Coordinates of C-alpha atoms and ligand atoms in Angstrom, one line a residue:
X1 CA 27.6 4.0 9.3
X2 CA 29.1 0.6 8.6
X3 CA 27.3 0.0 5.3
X4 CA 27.6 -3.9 6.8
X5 CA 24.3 -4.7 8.6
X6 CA 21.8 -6.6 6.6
X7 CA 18.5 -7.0 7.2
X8 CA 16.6 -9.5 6.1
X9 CA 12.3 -8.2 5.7
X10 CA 10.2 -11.5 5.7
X11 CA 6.0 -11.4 4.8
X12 CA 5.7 -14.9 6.3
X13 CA 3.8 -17.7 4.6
X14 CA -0.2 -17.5 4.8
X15 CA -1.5 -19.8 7.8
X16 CA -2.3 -23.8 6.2
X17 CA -5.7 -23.5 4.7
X18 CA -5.9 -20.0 4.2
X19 CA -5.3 -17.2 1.7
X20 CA -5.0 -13.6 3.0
X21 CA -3.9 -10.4 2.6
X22 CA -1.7 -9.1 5.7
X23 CA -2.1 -4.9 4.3
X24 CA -5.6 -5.0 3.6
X25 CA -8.2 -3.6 6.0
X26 CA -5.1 -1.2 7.4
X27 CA -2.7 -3.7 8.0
X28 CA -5.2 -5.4 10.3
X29 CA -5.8 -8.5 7.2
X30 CA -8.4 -9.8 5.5
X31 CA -9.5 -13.3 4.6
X32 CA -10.0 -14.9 0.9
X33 CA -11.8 -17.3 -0.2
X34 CA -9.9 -18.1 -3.4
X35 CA -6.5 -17.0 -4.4
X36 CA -8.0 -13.8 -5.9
X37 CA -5.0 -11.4 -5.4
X38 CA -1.7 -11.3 -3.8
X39 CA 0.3 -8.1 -3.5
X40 CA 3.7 -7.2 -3.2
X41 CA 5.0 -6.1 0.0
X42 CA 5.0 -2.6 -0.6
X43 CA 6.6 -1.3 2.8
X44 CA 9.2 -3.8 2.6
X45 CA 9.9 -2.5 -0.8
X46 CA 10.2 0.8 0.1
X47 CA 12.0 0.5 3.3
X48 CA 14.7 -2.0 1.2
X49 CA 14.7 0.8 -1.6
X50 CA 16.3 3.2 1.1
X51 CA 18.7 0.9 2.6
X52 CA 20.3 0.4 -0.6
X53 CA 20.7 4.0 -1.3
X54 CA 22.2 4.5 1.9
X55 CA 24.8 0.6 1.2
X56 CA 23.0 -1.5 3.5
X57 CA 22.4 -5.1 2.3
X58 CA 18.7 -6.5 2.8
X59 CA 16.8 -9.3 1.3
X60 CA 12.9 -9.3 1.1
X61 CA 11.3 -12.7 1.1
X62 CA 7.8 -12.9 0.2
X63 CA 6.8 -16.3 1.3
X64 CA 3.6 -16.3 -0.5
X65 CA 4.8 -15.0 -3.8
X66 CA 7.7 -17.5 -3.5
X67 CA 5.6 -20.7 -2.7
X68 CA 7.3 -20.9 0.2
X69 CA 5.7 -22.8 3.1
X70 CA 7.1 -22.6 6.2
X71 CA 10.0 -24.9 6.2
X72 CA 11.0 -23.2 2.8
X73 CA 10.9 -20.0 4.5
X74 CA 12.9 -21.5 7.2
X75 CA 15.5 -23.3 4.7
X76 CA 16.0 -19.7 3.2
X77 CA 16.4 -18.2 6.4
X78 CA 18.9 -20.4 7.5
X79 CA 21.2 -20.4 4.5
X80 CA 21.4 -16.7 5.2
X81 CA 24.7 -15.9 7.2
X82 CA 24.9 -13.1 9.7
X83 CA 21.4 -10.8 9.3
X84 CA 21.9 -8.3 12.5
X85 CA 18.2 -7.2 11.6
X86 CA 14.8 -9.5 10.8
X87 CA 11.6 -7.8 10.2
X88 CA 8.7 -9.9 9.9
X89 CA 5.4 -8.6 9.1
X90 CA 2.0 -9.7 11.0
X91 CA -1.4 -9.3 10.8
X92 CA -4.2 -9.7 13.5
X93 CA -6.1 -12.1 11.4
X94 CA -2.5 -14.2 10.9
X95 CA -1.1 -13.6 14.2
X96 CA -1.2 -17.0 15.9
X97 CA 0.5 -18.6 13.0
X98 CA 2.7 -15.5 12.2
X99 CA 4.1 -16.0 15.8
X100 CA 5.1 -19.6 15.6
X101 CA 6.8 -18.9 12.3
X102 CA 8.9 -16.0 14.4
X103 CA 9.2 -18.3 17.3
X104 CA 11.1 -20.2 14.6
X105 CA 13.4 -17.9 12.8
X106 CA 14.6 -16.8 16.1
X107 CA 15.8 -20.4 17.3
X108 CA 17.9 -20.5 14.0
X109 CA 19.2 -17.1 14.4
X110 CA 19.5 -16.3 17.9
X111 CA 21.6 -13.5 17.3
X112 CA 19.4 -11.5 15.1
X113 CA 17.0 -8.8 16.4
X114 CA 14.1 -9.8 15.3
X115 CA 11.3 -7.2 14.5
X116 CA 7.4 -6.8 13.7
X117 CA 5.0 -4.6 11.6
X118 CA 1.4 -4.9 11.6
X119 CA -1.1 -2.7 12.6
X120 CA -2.4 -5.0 15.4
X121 CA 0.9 -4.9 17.2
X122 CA 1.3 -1.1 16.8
X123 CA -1.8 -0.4 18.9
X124 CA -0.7 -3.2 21.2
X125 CA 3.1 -3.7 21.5
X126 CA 3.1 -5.2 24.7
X127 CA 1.4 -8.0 23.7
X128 CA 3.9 -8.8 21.1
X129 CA 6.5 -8.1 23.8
X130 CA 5.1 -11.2 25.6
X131 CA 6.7 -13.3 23.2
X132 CA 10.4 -13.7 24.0
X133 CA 11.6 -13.9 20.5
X134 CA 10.7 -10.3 19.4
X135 CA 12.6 -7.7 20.3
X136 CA 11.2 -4.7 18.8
X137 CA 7.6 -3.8 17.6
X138 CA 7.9 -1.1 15.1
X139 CA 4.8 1.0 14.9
X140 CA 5.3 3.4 12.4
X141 CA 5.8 3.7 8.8
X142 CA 9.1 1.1 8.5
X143 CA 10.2 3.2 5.3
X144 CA 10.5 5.9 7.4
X145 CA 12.1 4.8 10.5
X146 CA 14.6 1.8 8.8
X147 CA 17.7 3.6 9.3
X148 CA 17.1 5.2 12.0
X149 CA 16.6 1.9 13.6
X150 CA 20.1 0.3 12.2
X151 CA 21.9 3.5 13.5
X152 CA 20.4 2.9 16.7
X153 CA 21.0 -0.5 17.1
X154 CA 24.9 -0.1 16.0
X155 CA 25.0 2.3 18.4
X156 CA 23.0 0.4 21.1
X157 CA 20.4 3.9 21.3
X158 CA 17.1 2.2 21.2
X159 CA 15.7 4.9 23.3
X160 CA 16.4 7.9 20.2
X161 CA 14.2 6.1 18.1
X162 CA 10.7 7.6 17.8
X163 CA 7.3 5.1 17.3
X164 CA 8.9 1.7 18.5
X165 CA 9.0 -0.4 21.4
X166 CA 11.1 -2.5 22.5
X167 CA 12.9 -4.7 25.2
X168 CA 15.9 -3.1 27.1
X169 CA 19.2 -5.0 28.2
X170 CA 17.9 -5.2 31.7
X171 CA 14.7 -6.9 30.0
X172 CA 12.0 -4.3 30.7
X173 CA 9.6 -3.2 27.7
X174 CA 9.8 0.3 26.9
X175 CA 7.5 2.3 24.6
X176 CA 9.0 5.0 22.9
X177 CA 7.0 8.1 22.2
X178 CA 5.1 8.1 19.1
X179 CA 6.3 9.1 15.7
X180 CA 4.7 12.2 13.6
X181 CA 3.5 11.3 10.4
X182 CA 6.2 12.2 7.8
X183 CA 5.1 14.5 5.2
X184 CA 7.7 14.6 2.3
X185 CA 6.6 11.5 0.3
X186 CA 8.4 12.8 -2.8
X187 CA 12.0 11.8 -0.6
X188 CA 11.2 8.4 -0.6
X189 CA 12.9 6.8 -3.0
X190 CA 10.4 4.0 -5.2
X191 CA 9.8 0.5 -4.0
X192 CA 12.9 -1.7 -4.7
X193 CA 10.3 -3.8 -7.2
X194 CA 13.8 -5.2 -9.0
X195 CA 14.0 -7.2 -5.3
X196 CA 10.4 -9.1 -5.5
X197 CA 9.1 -11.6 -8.3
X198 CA 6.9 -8.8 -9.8
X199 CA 5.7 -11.1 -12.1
X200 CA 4.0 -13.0 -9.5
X201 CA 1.6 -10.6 -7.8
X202 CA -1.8 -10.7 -9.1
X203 CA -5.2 -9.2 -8.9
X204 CA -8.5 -11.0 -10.5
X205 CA -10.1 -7.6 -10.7
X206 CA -6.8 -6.0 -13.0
X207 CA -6.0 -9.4 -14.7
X208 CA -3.2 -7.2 -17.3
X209 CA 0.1 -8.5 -15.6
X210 CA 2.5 -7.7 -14.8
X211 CA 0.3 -5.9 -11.8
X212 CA 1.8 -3.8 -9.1
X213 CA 0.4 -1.9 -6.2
X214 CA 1.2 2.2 -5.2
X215 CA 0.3 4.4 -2.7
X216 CA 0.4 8.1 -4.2
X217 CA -0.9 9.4 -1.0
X218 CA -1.4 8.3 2.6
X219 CA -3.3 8.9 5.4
X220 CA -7.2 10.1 5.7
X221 CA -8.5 13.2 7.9
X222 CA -11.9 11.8 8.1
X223 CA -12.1 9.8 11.6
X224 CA -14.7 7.1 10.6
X225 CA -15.3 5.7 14.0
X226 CA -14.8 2.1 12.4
X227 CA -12.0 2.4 10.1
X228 CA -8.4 1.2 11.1
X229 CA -6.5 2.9 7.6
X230 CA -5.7 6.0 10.4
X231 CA -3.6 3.5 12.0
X232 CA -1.4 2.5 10.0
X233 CA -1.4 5.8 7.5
X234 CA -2.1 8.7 10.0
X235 CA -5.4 11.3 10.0
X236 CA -3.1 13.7 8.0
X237 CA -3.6 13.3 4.0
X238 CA 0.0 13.3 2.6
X239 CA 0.5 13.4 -1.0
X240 CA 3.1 12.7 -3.3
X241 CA 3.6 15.2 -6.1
X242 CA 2.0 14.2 -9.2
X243 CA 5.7 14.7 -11.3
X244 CA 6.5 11.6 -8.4
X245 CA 3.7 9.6 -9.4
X246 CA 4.3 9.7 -13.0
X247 CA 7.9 8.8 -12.8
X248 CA 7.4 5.9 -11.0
X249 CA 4.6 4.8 -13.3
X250 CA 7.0 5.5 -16.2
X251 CA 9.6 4.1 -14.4
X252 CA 8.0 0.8 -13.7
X253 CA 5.9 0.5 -17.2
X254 CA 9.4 0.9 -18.6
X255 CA 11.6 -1.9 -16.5
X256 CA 9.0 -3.9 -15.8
X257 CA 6.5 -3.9 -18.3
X258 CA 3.8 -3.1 -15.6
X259 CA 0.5 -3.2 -17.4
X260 CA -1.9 -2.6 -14.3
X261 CA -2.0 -0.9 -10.8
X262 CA -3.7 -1.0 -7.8
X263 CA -3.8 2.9 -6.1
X264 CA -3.6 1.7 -2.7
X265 CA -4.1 5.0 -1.6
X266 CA -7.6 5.6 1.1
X267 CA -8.9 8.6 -0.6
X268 CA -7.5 8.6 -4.0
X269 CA -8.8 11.5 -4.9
X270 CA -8.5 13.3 -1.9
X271 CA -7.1 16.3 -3.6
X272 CA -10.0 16.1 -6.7
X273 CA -7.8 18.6 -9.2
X274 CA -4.6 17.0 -8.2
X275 CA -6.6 13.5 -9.2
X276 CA -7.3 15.0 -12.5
X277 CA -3.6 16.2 -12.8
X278 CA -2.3 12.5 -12.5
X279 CA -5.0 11.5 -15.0
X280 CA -4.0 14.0 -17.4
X281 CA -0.6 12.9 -17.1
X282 CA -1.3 9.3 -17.4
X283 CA -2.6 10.4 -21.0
X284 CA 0.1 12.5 -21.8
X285 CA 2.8 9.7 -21.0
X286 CA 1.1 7.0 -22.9
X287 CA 1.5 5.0 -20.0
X288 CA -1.3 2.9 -21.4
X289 CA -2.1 0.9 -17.8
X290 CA -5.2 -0.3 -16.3
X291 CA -6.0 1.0 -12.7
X292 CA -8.2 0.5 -9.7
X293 CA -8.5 3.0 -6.9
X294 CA -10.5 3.4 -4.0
X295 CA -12.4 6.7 -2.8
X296 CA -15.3 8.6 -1.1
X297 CA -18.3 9.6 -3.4
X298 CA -18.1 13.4 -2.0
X299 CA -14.9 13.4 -4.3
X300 CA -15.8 12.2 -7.3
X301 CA -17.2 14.5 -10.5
X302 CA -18.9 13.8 -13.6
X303 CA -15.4 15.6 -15.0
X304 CA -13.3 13.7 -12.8
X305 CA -15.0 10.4 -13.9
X306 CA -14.7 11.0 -17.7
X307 CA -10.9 11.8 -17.0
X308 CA -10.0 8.4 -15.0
X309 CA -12.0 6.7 -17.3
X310 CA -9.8 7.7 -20.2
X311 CA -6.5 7.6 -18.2
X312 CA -7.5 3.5 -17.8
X313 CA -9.3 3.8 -14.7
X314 CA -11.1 0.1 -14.8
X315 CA -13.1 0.4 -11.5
X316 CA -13.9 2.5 -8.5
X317 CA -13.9 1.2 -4.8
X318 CA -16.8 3.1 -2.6
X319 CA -17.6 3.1 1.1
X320 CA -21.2 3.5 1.2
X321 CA -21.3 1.6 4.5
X322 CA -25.4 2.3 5.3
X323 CA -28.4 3.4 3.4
X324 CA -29.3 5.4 6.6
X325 CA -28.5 9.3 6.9
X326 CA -28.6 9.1 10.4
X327 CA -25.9 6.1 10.7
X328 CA -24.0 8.2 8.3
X329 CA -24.1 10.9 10.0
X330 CA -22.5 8.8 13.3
X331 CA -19.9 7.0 11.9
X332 CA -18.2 10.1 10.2
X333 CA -19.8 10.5 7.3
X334 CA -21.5 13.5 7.9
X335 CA -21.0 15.3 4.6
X336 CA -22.2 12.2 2.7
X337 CA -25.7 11.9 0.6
X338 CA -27.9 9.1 -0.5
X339 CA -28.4 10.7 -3.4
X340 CA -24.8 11.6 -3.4
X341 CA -23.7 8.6 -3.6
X342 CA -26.7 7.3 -6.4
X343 CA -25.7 10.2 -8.6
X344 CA -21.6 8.9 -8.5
X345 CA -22.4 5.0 -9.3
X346 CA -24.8 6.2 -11.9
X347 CA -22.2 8.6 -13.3
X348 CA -19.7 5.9 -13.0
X349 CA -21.9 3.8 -15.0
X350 CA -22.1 6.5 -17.8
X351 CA -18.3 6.7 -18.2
X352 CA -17.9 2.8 -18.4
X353 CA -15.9 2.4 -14.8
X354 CA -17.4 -0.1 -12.6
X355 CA -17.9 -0.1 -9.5
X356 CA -17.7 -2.1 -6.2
X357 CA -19.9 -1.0 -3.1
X358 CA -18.9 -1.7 0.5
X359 CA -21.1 -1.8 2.8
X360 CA -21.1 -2.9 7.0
X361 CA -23.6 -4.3 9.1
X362 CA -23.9 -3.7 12.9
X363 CA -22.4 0.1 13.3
X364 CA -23.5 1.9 16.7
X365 CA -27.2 2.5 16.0
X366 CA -28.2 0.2 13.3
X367 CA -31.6 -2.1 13.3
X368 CA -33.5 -4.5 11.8
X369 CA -34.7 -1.5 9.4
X370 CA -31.3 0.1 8.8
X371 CA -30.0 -2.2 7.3
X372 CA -32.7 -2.7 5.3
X373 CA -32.5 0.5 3.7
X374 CA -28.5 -0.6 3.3
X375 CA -29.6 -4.0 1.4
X376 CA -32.4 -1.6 -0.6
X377 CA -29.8 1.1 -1.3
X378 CA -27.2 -1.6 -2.5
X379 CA -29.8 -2.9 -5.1
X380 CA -30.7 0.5 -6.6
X381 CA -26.5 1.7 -7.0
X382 CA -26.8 -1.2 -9.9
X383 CA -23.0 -1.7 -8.7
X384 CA -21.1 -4.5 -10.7
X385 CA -19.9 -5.7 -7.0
X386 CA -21.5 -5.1 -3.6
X387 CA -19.9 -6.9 -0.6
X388 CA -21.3 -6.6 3.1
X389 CA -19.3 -7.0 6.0
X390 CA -19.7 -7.5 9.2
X391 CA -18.5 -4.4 11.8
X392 CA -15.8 -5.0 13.3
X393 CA -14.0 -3.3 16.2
X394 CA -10.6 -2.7 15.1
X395 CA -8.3 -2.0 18.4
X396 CA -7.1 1.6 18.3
X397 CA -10.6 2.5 16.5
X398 CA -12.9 5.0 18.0
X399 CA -15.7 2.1 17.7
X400 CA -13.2 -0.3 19.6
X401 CA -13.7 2.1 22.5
X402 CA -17.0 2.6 22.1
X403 CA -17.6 -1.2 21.8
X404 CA -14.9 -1.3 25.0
X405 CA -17.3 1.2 27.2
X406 CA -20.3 -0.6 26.1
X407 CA -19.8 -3.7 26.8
X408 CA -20.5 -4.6 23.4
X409 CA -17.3 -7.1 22.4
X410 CA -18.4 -10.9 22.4
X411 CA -14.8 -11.6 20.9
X412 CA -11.5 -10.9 22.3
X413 CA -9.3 -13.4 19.8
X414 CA -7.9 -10.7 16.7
X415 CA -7.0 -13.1 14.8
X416 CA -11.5 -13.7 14.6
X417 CA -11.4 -10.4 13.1
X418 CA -11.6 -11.3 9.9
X419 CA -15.1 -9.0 8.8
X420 CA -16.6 -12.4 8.3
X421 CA -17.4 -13.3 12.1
X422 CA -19.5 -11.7 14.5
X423 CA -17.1 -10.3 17.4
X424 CA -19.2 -7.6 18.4
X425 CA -23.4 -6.7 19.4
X426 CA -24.8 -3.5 19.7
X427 CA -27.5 -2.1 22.0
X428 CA -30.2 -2.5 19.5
X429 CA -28.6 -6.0 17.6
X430 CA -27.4 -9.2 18.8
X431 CA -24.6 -11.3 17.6
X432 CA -27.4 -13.5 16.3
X433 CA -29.4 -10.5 14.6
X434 CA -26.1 -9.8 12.4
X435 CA -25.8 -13.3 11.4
X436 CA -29.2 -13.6 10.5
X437 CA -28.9 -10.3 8.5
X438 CA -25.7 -11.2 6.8
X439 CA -27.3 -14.2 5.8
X440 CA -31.1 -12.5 4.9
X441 CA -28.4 -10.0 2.7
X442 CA -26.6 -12.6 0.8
X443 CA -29.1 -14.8 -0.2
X444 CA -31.1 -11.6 -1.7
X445 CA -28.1 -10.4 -3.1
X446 CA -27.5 -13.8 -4.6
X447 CA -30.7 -14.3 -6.0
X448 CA -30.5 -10.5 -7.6
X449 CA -27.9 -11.3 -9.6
X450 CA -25.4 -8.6 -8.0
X451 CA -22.8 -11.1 -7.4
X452 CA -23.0 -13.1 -10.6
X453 CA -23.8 -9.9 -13.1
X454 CA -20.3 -10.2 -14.7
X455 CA -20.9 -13.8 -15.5
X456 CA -24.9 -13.4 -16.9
X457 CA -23.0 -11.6 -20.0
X458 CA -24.8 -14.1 -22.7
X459 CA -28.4 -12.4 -23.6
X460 CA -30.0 -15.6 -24.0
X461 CA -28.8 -17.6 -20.9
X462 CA -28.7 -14.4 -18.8
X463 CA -32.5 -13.2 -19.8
X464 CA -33.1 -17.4 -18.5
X465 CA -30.9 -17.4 -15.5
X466 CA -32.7 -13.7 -14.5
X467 CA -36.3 -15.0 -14.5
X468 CA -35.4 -17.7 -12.2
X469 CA -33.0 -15.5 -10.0
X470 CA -36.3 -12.9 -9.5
X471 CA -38.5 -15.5 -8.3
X472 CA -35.8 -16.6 -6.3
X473 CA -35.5 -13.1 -4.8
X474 CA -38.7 -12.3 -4.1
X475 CA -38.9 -14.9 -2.1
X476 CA -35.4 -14.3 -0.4
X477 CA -36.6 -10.6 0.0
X478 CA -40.0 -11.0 1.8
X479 CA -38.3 -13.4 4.2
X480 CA -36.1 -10.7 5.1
X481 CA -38.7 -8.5 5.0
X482 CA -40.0 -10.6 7.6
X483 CA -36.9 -10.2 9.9
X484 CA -37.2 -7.1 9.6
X485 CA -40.6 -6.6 10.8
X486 CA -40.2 -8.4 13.8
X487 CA -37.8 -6.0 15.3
X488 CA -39.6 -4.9 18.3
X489 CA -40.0 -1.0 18.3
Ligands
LIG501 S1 -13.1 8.2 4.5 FE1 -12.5 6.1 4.2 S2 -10.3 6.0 4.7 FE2 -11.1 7.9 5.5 S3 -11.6 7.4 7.6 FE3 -13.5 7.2 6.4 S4 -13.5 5.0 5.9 FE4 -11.4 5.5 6.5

């Protein structure tokens, strides 16, 4: 290898307007409505991490953490001689914008290839492809595949590289086979942090900075039919060894002063005594940090709790998604209780970790009752957050196909799939009957309190705002109630 390629990894500039998060939601993107978080580029990090162990130069800029808007980006860019490689990361929500931005870069470097990530553009590389300025869509993990790519493209044998796709001389598209899911997370070396403005990343819900986000295990073997995390983290749960995880905590509480962490991992504690093991070790090291992480009720214990609680474990992200057993039972959630999931918010509770309760509206099945039991179900967790959104067919999903055979998609734009806008109906609910219910749920919800217990903290003015937020919801509630009675059978 020539050690002389560089590769320049760019997370673009959010669209005007609009602050978002490209990973979330599996790399599909979600929407903000304030500036609540913004997380460092954690593949970028990783996949720069290895080309400097292996003498590669790379550069990551993170538009967003840089304040870079897009002729910033583009100044930056341009100032850089010679990149052979550009990898710019998309998301379906950004994708219009993202496009323009790589329309762009590729003017002012014309000899570059120019690459894509993005979960979106995985499950559909050909429409990337469309766009004469990319040349590659890389599908996989781009830790893993990096430099396999820059040997290949020295070497001019696209064709060896597993889990892209990309354009031939000739001009004609070719999609690679896919790529397994690589299991040895321990060989990766960590995150090239000392690359990003750590201190800029933020998240309201961790407010200790400096803040940082891991992933100590991917992937998820559960097949919701709605979620997209399979997509871009596989359906086979691959762990890092908890010696791993503890180094780079130590590592980055050492160098960096890191005071809180978000476990971006999709079932944290996947592996429950493993969980534990990390806790345990969290204690031991007097790592002294303040984490989130987000996992199913089924894998939760009293024990467990008490543990994460005393290992700094602030608060708990849970997928309810319905109050129904039957919906559950559908979307993938088979092994999943109501009562269940009451007994791990209440134990939560106990221990002093809050919580945060997601739930959806519209799955396959769902009426004007279920999701009544949903909105009951949400007020009795007594969660500190609860946030509805609406379903969403993710491409690649098992519910995009179902929503394909259907007939059920009223959008076809991605970048409307945002879990805010109705893209989708069912057989039993209209695009109208899920805005109405998303509106029915968050004036209740409002008027309950949910969303504004952490600021009612004053007894006096909180006992005063409470009175007037019940008579508020009662009347919110039997308008729903309403709704809901009108379904016809
Ligand atoms: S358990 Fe969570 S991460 Fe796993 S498939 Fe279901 S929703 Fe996705």
């Amino acid at each position: 290898m020539s050690g002389k390629m560089k590769t320049i990894f760019i997370e673009p500039p959010f669209p005007p307007g609009l602050w978002v998060a490209r990973d979330q939601a599996g790399k599909f993107g979600t929407l903000s409505s304030s500036q609540d978080a913004l997380f460092p580029p954690l593949d970028f990090a990783y996949a720069g991490a290895i080309l400097e162990k292996n003498g590669f130069e790379f550069e990551i800029i993170d538009a967003p953490a840089l304040n870079l808007d897009w002729k910033g980006l583009l100044h930056k860019v341009s100032k850089i001689r010679d990149p052979s490689f550009i990898i710019v990361n998309t998301s379906a929500i950004t994708l219009p914008y993202d496009l323009i931005i790589i329309n762009a870069i590729k003017k002012r470097k014309q000899d570059s290839v120019i690459g894509v990530t993005g979960s979106l553009l995985s499950v559909w590389p050909e429409m990337a492809m469309k766009n004469p300025s990319i040349d590659i869509v890389i599908q996989s993990e781009v830790e893993f595949v990096i430099l396999e790519l820059l040997k290949a493209l020295e070497n001019d044998r696209l064709k060896d590289v597993n889990g892209i796709t990309y354009r031939d001389d000739d001009g004609s598209i070719v999609r690679n086979p896919k790529r397994q899911w690589d299991l040895n997370l321990d060989e990766l070396p960590f995150p090239a942090y000392h690359r990003l403005p750590v201190k800029r990343y933020h998240y309201d819900r961790l407010p200790r900075r400096p803040f940082i986000t891991m992933l100590t295990s991917r992937g998820c073997p559960y097949n919701c039919i709605y979620c997209p995390y399979p997509i871009a983290y596989g359906n086979l749960w691959r762990a890092r060894s908890c010696e791993n995880v503890i180094e780079e905590l130590q590592y980055v509480v050492d160098k960096f002063g890191v005071k809180s962490v978000l476990f971006k991992d999709q079932v944290f504690t996947f592996d429950m005594k493993r969980a534990e093991e990390i806790c345990d070790r969290i204690l031991e090291h007097k790592l002294n940090i303040q984490w989130i992480c987000e996992t199913r009720v089924d894998k939760l214990s009293e024990k467990l709790l008490l543990k994460m609680k005393k290992a700094g474990c602030t608060e708990l992200h849970l997928g309810v998604e319905s109050g129904d057993p039957e919906i559950l039972s559908a979307i993938g959630k088979r092994g999943v209780k109501i009562d269940t999931i009451k007994r791990v918010f209440k134990a939560a509770k106990n221990v002093g970790i809050k919580t945060v309760a997601f739930f959806i509206i519209g799955l396959p099945n769902e009426t004007r009752h279920s999701i009544w039991k949903s909105y009951k179900l949400a007020i009795g967790l007594n969660a500190d957050h609860v946030q509805f959104t609406i379903i969403t067919p993710y491409p690649g999903t098992k519910l995009y196909e179902i929503a394909e055979r259907n007939n059920w998609i009223l959008c076809r734009d991605p970048s409307e799939y945002n879990l805010r806008n109705v893209v989708m109906r069912t057989d039993k609910l209209s695009g109208e009957d899920l805005i109405q219910a998303k509106k029915h749920i968050d004036n209740c919800l409002k008027a309950q309190g949910v969303y504004a217990q952490e600021i009612l903290k004053p007894p006096l003015l909180a006992s005063l705002v409470k009175k007037v937020l019940s008579t508020i919801a009662r009347k919110a509630e039997r308008q729903f109630r309403i709704w809901v009675e009108e379904e016809e059978p």
